[in-house]
PDB file of C-alpha atoms in Angstrom:
ATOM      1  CA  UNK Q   1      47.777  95.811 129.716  1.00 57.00           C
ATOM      2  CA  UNK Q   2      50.135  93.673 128.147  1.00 54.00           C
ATOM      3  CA  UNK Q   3      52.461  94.977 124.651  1.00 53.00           C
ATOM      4  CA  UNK Q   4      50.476  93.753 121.591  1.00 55.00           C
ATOM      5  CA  UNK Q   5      52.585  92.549 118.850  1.00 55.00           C
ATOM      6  CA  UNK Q   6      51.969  95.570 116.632  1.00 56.00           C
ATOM      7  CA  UNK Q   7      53.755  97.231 119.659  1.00 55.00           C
ATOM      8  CA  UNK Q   8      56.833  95.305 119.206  1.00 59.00           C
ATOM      9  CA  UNK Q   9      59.114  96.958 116.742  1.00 60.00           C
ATOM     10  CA  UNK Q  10      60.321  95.085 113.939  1.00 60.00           C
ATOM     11  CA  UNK Q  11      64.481  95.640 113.594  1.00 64.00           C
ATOM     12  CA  UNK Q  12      65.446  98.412 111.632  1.00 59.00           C
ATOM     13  CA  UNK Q  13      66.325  97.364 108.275  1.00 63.00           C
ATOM     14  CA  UNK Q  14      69.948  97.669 106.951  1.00 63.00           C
ATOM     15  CA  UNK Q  15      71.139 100.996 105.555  1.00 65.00           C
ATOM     16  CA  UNK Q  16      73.465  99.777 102.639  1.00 71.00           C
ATOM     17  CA  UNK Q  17      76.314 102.935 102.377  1.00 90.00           C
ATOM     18  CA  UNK Q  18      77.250 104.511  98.910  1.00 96.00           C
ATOM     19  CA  UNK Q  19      79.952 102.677  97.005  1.00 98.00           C
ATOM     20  CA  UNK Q  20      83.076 104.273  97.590  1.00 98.00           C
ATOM     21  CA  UNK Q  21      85.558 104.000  94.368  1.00 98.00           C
ATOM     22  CA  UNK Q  22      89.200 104.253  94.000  1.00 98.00           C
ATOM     23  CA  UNK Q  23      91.627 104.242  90.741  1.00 98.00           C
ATOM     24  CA  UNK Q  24      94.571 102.339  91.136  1.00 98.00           C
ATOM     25  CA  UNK Q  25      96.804 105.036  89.377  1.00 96.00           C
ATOM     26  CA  UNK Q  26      98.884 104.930  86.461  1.00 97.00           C
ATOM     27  CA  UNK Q  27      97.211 102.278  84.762  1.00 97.00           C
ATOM     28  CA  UNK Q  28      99.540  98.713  84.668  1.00 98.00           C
ATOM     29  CA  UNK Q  29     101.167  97.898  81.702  1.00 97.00           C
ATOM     30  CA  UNK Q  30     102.940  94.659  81.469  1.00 97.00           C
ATOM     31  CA  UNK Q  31     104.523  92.669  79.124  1.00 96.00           C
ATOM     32  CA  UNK Q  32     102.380  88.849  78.660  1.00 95.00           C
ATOM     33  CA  UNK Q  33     103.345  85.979  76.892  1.00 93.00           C
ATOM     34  CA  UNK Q  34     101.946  85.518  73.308  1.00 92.00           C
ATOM     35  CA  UNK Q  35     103.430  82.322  71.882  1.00 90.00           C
ATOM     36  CA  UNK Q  36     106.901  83.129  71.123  1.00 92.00           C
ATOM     37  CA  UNK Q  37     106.501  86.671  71.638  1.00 94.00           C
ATOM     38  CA  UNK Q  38     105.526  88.913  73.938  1.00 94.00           C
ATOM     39  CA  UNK Q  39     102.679  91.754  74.057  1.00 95.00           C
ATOM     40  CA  UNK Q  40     101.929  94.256  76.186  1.00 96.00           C
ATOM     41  CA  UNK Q  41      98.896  94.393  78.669  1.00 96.00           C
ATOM     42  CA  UNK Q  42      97.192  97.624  79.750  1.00 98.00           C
ATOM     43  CA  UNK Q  43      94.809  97.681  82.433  1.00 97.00           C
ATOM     44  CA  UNK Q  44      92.461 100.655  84.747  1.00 98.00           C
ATOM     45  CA  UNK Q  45      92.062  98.628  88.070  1.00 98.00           C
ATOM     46  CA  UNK Q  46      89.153 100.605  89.947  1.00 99.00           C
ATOM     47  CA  UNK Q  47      87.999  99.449  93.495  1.00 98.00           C
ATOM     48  CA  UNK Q  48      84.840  99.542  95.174  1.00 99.00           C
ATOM     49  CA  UNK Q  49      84.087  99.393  98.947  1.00 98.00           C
ATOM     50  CA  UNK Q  50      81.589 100.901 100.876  1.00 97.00           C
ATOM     51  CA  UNK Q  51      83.454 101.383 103.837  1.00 97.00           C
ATOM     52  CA  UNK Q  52      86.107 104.347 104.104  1.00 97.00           C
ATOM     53  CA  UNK Q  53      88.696 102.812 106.111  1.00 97.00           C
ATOM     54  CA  UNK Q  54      89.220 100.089 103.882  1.00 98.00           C
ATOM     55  CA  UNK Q  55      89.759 102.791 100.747  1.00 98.00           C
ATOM     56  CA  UNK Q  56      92.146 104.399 103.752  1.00 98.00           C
ATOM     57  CA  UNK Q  57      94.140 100.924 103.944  1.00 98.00           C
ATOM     58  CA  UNK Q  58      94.413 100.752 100.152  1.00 98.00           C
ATOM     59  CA  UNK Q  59      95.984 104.197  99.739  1.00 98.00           C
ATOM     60  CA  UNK Q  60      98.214 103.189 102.864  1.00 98.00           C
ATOM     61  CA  UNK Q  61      99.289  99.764 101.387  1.00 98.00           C
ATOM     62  CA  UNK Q  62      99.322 100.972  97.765  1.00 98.00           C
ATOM     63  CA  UNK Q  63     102.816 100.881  96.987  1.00 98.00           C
ATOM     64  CA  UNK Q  64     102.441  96.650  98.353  1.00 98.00           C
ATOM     65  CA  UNK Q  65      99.640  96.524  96.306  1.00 98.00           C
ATOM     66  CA  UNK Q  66     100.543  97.493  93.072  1.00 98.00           C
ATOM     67  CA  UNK Q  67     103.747  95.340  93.364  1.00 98.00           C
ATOM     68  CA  UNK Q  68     101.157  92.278  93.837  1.00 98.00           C
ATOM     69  CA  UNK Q  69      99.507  93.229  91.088  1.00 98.00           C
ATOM     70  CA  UNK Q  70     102.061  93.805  89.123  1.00 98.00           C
ATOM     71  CA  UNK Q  71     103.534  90.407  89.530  1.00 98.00           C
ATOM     72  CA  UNK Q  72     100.038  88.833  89.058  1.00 98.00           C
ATOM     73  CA  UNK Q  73      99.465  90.138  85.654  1.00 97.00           C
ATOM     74  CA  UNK Q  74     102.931  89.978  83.995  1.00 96.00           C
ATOM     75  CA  UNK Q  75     102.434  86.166  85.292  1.00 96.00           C
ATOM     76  CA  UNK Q  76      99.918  85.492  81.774  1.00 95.00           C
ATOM     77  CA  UNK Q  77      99.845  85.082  78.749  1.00 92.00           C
ATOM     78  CA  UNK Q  78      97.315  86.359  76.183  1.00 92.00           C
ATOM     79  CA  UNK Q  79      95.140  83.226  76.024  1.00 90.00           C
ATOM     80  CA  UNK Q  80      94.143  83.734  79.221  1.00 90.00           C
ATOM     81  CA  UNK Q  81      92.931  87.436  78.500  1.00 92.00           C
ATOM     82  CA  UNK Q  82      91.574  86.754  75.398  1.00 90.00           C
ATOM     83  CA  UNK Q  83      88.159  85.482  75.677  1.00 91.00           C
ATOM     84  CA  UNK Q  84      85.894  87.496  78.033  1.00 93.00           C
ATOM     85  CA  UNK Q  85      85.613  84.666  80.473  1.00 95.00           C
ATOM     86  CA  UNK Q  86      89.549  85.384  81.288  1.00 94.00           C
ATOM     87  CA  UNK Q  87      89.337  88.606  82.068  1.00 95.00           C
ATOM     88  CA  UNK Q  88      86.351  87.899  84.696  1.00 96.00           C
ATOM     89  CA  UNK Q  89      88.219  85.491  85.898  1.00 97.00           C
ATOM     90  CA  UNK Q  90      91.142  87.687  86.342  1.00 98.00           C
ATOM     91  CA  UNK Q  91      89.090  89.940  88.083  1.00 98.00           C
ATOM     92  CA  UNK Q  92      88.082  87.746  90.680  1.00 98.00           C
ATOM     93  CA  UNK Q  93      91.740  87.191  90.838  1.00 98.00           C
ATOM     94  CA  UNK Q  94      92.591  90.769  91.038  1.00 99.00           C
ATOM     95  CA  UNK Q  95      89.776  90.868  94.065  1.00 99.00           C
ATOM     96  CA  UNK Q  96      91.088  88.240  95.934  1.00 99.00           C
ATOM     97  CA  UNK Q  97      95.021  89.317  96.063  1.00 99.00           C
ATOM     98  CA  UNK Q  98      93.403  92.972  97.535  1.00 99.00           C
ATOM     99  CA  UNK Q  99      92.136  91.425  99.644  1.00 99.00           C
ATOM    100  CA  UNK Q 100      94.164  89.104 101.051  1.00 99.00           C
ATOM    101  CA  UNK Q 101      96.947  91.847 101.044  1.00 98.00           C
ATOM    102  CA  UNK Q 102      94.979  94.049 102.987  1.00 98.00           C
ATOM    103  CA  UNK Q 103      94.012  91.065 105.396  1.00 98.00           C
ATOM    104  CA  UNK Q 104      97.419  90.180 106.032  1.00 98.00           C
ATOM    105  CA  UNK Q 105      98.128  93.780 106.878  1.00 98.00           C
ATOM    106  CA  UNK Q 106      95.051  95.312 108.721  1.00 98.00           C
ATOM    107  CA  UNK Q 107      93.090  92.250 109.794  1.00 98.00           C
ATOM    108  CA  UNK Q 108      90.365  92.365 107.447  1.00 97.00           C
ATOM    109  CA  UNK Q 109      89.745  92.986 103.644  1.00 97.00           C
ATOM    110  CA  UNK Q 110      86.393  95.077 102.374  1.00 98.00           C
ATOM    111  CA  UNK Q 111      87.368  95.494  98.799  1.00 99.00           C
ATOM    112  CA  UNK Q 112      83.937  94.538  97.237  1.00 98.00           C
ATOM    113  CA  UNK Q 113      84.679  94.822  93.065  1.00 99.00           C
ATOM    114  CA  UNK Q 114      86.826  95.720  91.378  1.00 98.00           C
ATOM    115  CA  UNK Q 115      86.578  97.257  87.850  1.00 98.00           C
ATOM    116  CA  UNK Q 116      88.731  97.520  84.399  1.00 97.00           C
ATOM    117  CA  UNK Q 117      88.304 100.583  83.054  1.00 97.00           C
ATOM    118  CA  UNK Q 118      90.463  99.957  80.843  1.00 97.00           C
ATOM    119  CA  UNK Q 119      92.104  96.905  79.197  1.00 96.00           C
ATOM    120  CA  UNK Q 120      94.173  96.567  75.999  1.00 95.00           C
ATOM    121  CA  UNK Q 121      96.021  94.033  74.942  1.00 94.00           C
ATOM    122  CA  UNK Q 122      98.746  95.375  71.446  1.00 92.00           C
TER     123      UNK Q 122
END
C-alpha cells in the first residue's frame, strides 16, 4: 500500500527563540542643537536579538559601536527629538547603524529592536 496523505508529515513549524537583550552601558549623553543653544540629550539604548552570537558581536564591536552612536546623536538638534514621531524615527536610525556596523564587520547584522529606556532631553 501506497503513503496516504495523512501519512505525509506536515514541516515542523518554526520555534521562534527568546529575545535576548543587551544595555548599551553608560547611557549617551550628548550635547544637541536647540536654536542658538545647546542642550543635552540622554539616552538607555537596549538591543534585542534572538540569536546569541549576534549579542556576542555587539559586546565584541562595542567600543565601534558606541563611537557610531555617539556621532549619530550629537548630529541633532532638539526638533528632531521633540515630537514622538522623532524619536521612532531615530530608533529606526539607531537600528540600522547596528546593524550595518556589525555587517561590515561579521557579515551579517541580527539586531532586531532596539529600545530607549531612557531619554531626556534638559
Amino acid at each position: 500500500g501506497g503513503a496516504t496523505p495523512a501519512a505525509v508529515s506536515a514541516p515542523a513549524p518554526k520555534v521562534a527563540k527568546d529575545p535576548l537583550y543587551l544595555t548599551i552601558d553608560p547611557a549617551f549623553v550628548v550635547n544637541i542643537r536647540d536654536g542658538a543653544r545647546y542642550r543635552f540629550l540622554q539616552v538607555q539604548v537596549d538591543l534585542m536579538s534572538r540569536d546569541a552570537i549576534v549579542i556576542a558581536n555587539v559586546e565584541k564591536l562595542m567600543p565601534r559601536l558606541k563611537g557610531e552612536l555617539t556621532m549619530l546623536y550629537s548630529a541633532l538638534d532638539s526638533e528632531q527629538v521633540h515630537l514622538p514621531e522623532g524619536r521612532q524615527a531615530l530608533q529606526k536610525n539607531t537600528l540600522d547603524l547596528l546593524n550595518k556596523v556589525l555587517a561590515e564587520e561579521t557579515g551579517r547584522g541580527g539586531v532586531e529592536a532596539v529600545y530607549f529606556s531612557k531619554f531626556v532631553v534638559q
